[in-house]
Coordinates of C-alpha atoms in Angstrom, one line a residue:
X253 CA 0.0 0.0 0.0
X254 CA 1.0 3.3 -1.1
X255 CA 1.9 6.1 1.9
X256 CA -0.3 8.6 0.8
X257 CA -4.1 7.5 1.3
X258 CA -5.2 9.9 -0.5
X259 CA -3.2 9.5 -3.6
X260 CA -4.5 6.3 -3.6
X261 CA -8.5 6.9 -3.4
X262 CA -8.2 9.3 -6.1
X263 CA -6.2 6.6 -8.0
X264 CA -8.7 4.0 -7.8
X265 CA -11.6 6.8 -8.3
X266 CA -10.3 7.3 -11.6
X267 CA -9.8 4.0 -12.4
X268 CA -13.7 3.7 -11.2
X269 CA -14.5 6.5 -14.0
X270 CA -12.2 5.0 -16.7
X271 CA -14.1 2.0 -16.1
X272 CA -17.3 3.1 -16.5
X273 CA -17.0 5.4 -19.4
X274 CA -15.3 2.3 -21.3
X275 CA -19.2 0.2 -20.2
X276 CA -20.6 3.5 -21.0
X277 CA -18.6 3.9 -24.8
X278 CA -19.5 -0.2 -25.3
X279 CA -23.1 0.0 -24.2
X280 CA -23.7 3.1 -26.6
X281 CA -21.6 1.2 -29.8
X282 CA -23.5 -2.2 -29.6
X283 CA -26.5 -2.9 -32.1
X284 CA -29.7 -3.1 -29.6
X285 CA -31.9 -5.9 -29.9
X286 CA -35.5 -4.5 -30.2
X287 CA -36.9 -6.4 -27.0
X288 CA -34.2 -3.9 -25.7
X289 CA -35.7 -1.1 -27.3
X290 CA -39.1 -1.9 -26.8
X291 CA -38.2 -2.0 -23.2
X292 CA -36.7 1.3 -22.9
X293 CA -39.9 2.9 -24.2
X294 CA -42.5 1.1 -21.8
X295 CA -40.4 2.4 -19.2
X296 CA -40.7 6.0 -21.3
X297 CA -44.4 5.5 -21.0
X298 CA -45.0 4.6 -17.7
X299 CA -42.7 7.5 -16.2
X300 CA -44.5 10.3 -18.1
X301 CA -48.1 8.2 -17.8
X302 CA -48.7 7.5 -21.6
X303 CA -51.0 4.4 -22.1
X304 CA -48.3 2.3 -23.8
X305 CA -50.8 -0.1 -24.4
X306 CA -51.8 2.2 -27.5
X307 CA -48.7 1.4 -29.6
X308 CA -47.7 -2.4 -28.1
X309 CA -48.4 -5.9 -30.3
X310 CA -51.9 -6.8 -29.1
X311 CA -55.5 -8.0 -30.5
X312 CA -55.6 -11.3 -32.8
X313 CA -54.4 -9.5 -35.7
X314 CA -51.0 -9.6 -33.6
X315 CA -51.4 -13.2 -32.5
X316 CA -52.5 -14.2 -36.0
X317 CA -49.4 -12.2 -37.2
X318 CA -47.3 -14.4 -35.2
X319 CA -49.0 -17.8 -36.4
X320 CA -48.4 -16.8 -39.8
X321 CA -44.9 -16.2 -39.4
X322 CA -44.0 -19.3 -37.1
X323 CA -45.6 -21.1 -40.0
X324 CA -42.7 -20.5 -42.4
X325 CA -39.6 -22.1 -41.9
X326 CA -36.1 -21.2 -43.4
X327 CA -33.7 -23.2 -45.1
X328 CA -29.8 -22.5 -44.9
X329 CA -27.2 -22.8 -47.3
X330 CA -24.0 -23.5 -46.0
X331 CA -21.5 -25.2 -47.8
X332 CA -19.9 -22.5 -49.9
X333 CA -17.6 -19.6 -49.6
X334 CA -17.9 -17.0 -47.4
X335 CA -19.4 -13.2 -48.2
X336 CA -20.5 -10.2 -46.5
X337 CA -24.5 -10.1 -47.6
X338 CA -25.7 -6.6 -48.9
X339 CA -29.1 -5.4 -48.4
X340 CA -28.7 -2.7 -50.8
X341 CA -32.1 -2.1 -52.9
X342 CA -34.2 0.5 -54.6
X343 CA -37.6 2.4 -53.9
X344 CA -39.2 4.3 -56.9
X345 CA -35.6 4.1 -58.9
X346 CA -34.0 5.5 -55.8
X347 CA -31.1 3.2 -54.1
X348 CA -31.7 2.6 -50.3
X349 CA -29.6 0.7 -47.9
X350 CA -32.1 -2.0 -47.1
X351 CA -35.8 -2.5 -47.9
X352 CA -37.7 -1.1 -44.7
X353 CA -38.1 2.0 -43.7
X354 CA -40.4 3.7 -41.8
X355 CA -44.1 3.5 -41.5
X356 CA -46.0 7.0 -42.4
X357 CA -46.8 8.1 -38.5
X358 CA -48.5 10.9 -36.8
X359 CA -51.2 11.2 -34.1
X360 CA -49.7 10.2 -31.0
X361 CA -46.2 11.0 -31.8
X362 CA -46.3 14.5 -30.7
X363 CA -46.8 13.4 -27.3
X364 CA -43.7 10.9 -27.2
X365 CA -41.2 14.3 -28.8
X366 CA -42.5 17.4 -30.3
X367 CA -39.4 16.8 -32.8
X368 CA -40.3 13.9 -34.0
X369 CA -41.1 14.0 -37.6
X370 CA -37.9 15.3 -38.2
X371 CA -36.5 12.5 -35.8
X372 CA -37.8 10.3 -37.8
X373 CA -36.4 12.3 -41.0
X374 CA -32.9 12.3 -39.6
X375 CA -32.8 9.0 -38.5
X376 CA -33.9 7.8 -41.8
X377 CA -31.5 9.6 -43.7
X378 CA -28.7 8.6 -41.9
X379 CA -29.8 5.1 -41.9
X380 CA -29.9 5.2 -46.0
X381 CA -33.6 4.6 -46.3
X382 CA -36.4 7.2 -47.4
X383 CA -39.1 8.2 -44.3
X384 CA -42.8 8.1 -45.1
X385 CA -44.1 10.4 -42.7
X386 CA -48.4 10.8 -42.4
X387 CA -50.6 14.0 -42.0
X388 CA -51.9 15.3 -40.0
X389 CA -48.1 16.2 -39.0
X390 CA -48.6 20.0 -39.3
X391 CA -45.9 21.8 -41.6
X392 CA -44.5 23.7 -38.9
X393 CA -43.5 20.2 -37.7
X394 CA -41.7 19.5 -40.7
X395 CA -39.0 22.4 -40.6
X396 CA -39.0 22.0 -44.6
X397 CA -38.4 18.3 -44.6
X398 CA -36.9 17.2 -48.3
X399 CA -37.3 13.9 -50.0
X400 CA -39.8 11.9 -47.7
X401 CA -43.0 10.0 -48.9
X402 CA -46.0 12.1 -48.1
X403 CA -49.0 9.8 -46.9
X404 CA -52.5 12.0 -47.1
X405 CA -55.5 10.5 -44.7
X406 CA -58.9 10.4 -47.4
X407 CA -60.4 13.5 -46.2
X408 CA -63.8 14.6 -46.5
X409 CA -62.9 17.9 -48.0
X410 CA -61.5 16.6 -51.2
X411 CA -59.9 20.1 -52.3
X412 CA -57.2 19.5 -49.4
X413 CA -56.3 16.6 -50.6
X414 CA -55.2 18.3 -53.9
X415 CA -53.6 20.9 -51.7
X416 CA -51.4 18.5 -50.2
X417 CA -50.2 17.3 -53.5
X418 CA -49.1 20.7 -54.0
X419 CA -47.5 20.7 -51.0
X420 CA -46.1 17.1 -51.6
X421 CA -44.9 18.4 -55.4
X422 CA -42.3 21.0 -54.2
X423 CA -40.7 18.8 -51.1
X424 CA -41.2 14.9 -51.4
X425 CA -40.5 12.1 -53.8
X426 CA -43.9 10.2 -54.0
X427 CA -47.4 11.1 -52.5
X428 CA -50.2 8.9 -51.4
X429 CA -53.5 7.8 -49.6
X430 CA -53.9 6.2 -46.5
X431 CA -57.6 4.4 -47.7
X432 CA -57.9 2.1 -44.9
X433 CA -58.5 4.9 -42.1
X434 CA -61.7 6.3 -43.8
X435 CA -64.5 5.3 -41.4
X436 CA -62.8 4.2 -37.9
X437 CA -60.3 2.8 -35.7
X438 CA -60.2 0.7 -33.2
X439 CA -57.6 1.2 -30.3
X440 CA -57.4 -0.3 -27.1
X441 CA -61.1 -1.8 -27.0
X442 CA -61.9 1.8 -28.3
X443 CA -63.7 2.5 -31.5
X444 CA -62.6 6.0 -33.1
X445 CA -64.9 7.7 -35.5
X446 CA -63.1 10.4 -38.2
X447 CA -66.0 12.8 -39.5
X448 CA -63.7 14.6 -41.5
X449 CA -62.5 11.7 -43.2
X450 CA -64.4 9.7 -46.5
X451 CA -64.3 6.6 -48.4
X452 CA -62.1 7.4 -51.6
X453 CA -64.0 5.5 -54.7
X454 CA -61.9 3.9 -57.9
X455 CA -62.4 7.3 -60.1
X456 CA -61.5 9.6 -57.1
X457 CA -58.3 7.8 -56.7
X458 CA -57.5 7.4 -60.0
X459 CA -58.6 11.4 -60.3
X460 CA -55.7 11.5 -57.8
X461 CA -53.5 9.2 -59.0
X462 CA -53.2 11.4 -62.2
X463 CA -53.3 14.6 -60.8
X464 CA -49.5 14.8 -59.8
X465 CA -46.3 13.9 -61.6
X466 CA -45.4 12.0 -58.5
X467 CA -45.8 8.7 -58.0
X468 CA -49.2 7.7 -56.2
X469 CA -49.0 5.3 -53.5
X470 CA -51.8 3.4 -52.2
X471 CA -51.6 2.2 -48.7
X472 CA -54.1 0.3 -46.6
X473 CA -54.9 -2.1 -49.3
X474 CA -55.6 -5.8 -47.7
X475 CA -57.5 -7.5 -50.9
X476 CA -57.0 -9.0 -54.3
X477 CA -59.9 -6.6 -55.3
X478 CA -58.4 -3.3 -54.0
X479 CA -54.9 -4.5 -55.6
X480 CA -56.3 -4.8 -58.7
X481 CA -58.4 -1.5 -58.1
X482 CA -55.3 0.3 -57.1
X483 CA -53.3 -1.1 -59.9
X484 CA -55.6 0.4 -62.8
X485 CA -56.7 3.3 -61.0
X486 CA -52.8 4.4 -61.9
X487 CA -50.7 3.8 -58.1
X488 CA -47.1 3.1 -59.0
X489 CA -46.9 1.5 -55.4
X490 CA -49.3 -0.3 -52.8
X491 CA -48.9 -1.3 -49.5
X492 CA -50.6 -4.3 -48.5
X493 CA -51.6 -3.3 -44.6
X494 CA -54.3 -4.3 -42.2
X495 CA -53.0 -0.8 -40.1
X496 CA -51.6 -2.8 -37.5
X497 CA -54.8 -4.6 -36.9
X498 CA -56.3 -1.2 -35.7
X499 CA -59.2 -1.1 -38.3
X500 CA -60.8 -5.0 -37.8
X501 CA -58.8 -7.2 -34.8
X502 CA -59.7 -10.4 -37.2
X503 CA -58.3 -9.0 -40.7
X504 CA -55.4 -11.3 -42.2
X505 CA -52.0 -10.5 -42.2
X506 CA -50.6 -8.8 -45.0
X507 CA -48.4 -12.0 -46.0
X508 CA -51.5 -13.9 -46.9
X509 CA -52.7 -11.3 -49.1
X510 CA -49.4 -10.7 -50.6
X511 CA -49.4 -14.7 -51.6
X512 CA -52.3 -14.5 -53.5
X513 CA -52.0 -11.4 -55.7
X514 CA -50.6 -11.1 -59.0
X515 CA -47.6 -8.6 -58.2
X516 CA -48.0 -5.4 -61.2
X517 CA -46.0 -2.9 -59.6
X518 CA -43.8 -2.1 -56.4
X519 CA -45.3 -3.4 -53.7
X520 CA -44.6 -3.1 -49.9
X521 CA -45.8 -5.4 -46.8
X522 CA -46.6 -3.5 -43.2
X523 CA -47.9 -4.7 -39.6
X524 CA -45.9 -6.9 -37.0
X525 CA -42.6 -7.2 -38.6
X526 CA -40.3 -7.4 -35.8
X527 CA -37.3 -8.7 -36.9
X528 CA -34.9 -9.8 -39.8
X529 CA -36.3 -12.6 -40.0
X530 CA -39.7 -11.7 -40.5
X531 CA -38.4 -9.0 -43.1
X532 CA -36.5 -11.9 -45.1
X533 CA -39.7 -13.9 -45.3
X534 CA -42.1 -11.1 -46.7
X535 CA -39.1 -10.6 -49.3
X536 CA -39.2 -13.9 -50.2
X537 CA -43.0 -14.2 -50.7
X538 CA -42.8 -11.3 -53.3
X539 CA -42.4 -7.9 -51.1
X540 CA -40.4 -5.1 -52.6
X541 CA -40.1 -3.2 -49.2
X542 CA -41.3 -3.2 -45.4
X543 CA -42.7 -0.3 -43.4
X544 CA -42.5 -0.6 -39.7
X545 CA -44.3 1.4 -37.3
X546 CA -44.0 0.5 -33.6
X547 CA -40.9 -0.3 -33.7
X548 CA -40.3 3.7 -34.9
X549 CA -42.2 4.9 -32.1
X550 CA -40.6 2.7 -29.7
X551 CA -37.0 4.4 -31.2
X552 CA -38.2 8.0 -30.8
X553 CA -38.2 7.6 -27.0
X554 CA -34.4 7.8 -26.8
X555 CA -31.2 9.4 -28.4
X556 CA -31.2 8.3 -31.9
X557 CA -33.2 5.9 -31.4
X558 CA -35.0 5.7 -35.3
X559 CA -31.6 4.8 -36.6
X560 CA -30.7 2.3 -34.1
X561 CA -34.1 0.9 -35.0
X562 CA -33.3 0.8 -38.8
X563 CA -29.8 -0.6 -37.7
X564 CA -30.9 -3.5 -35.8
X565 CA -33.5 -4.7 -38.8
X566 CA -30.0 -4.6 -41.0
X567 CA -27.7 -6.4 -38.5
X568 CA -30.5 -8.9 -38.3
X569 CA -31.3 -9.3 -41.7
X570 CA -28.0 -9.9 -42.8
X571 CA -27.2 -12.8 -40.1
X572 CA -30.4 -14.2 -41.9
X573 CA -29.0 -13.6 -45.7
X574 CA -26.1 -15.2 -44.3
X575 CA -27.3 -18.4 -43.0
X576 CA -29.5 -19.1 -46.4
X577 CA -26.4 -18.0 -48.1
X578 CA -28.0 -15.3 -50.0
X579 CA -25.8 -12.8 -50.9
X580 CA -27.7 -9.8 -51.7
X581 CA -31.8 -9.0 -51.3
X582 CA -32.9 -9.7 -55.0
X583 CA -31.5 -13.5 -54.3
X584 CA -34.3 -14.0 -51.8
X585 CA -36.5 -16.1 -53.0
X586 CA -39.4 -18.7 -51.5
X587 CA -37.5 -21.4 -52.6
X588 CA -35.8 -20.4 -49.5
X589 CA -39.5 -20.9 -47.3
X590 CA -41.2 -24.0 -46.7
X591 CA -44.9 -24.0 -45.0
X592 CA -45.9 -26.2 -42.1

């Protein structure tokens, strides 16, 4: 022992603080998993008395979601040489890092961070991916927002909907209409009503469809009928979505609808994709891209949270591209899947 006491406490207290800003650096560097992440904002919730309830997996759409998916097995390919798998792919002729990005959100988001539309934007960009971000996000939330998917609710008084065209011509890459939302929503037992919203028929939307030199996405579509609808009507994009099984707890999961379609044009999967996995199985059945929701509000309740979101459905997809030795996402196929 030293003969200065002192000298040695303040020593060891620095050794104490070089130690934990080392855990501190490591904790901060490492991927999350997203039961990590998902834990982090439950505890968000509770402390400031949000009902986290409102954005958790729950209903039979989410149990159904997860039958679905435990359905499908994976096959791995593993004699051969080794590669680093790329999940490089493109959205509307634009390259993005990997094929999900984020789900067109608004409503209770301004309670989790009044910034987070542009959260969401940073995030995204950073990440490589394009954000889809959903009105009614005000434009003073946007801080002039470039090169995001604008997704317009069907409202009542159609001349707005034009107007957000406009506004969707002069800052994003592609506009659409959220079709499913039009009557109600059911959240947390509760059934939500939208008077200022309206069913959009097949020549309103393709009215729309041709109105801007954008393309027109249709999202919220969750039958052969309103593919083929959406298709003709002039949408160069569809997402196949039961809105997080907010709109009818027994709809299907978008992955049996995707199955059964005839695939004419770019066409994206949403609702309870949680993990790599799941991403590399809607891929395989015939997706061109994945939206995800939750899992975006779940990120926005801590420090970059939205990217580390977007990286953990990389990391993970990759260790699955890996294992079927698929070396990039246009060599997943469903010869890859096999049904129970």
């Amino acid at each position: 022992m030293s003969k200065n006491p002192r000298k040695d406490q303040r020593k060891l207290k620095r050794e104490k603080e070089r130690r934990r800003g080392k855990e501190r650096r490591k904790r901060k560097g490492r991927k999350l998993k997203l039961d990590e992440i998902k834990s982090r904002a439950k505890s968000f919730f509770e402390e400031r008395g949000l009902n986290f309830h409102l954005v958790d997996d729950v209903g039979w759409s989410a149990e159904r979601a997860r039958l679905v998916l435990k359905t499908i097995g994976l096959k791995t390919n593993v004699i051969r040489s080794d590669f680093v798998p790329s999940t490089e792919s493109k959205f509307l002729g634009r390259k993005i890092s990997l094929p999900v990005m984020p789900a067109p959100l608004s409503g209770i988001i301004k309670a989790i961070d009044k910034d987070c539309f542009k959260k969401i934007a940073d995030g995204s960009t950073s990440s490589g991916v394009i954000p889809w971000i959903g009105y009614p996000a005000k434009r003073e939330d946007l801080y002039d927002l470039k090169d995001f998917v604008w997704i317009i609710k069907p409202l009542k008084d159609r001349n707005l909907i034009y107007s957000e065209i406009e506004y969707a011509e002069k800052h994003c890459i592609a506009v659409g209409i959220d079709l499913d939302c039009s009557a109600f929503e059911c959240i947390s037992g509760n059934v939500y009503t939208y008077k200022f919203l309206k069913p959009i028929d097949y020549p309103e939307l393709k009215d729309l469809a041709s109105s801007t030199k954008l393309p027109f996405i249709a999202k919220g579509i969750l039958s052969e009928r309103d593919y083929d609808l959406a298709i003709k009507a002039g949408c160069e994009a569809v997402v196949i979505s039961n809105r997080g099984g907010r709109i009818i707890d027994s709809s299907v999961f978008p992955l049996e609808v995707l199955q059964s379609i005839e695939k004419m044009t770019e066409t994206g999967v949403d609702s309870f994709i949680r993990s790599g996995d799941d991403v590399f199985k809607a891929l395989a059945m015939g997706a061109d891209f994945v939206l995800v929701g939750r899992p975006i509000v779940w990120g926005l309740t801590f420090p970059n949270g939205v990217r580390r979101v977007l990286e953990f459905f990389k990391s993970d997809l990759e260790t699955v591209m890996h294992a079927c030795g698929v070396k990039n996402v246009h060599e997943i196929t469903k010869d890859l899947l096999i049904s129970l």
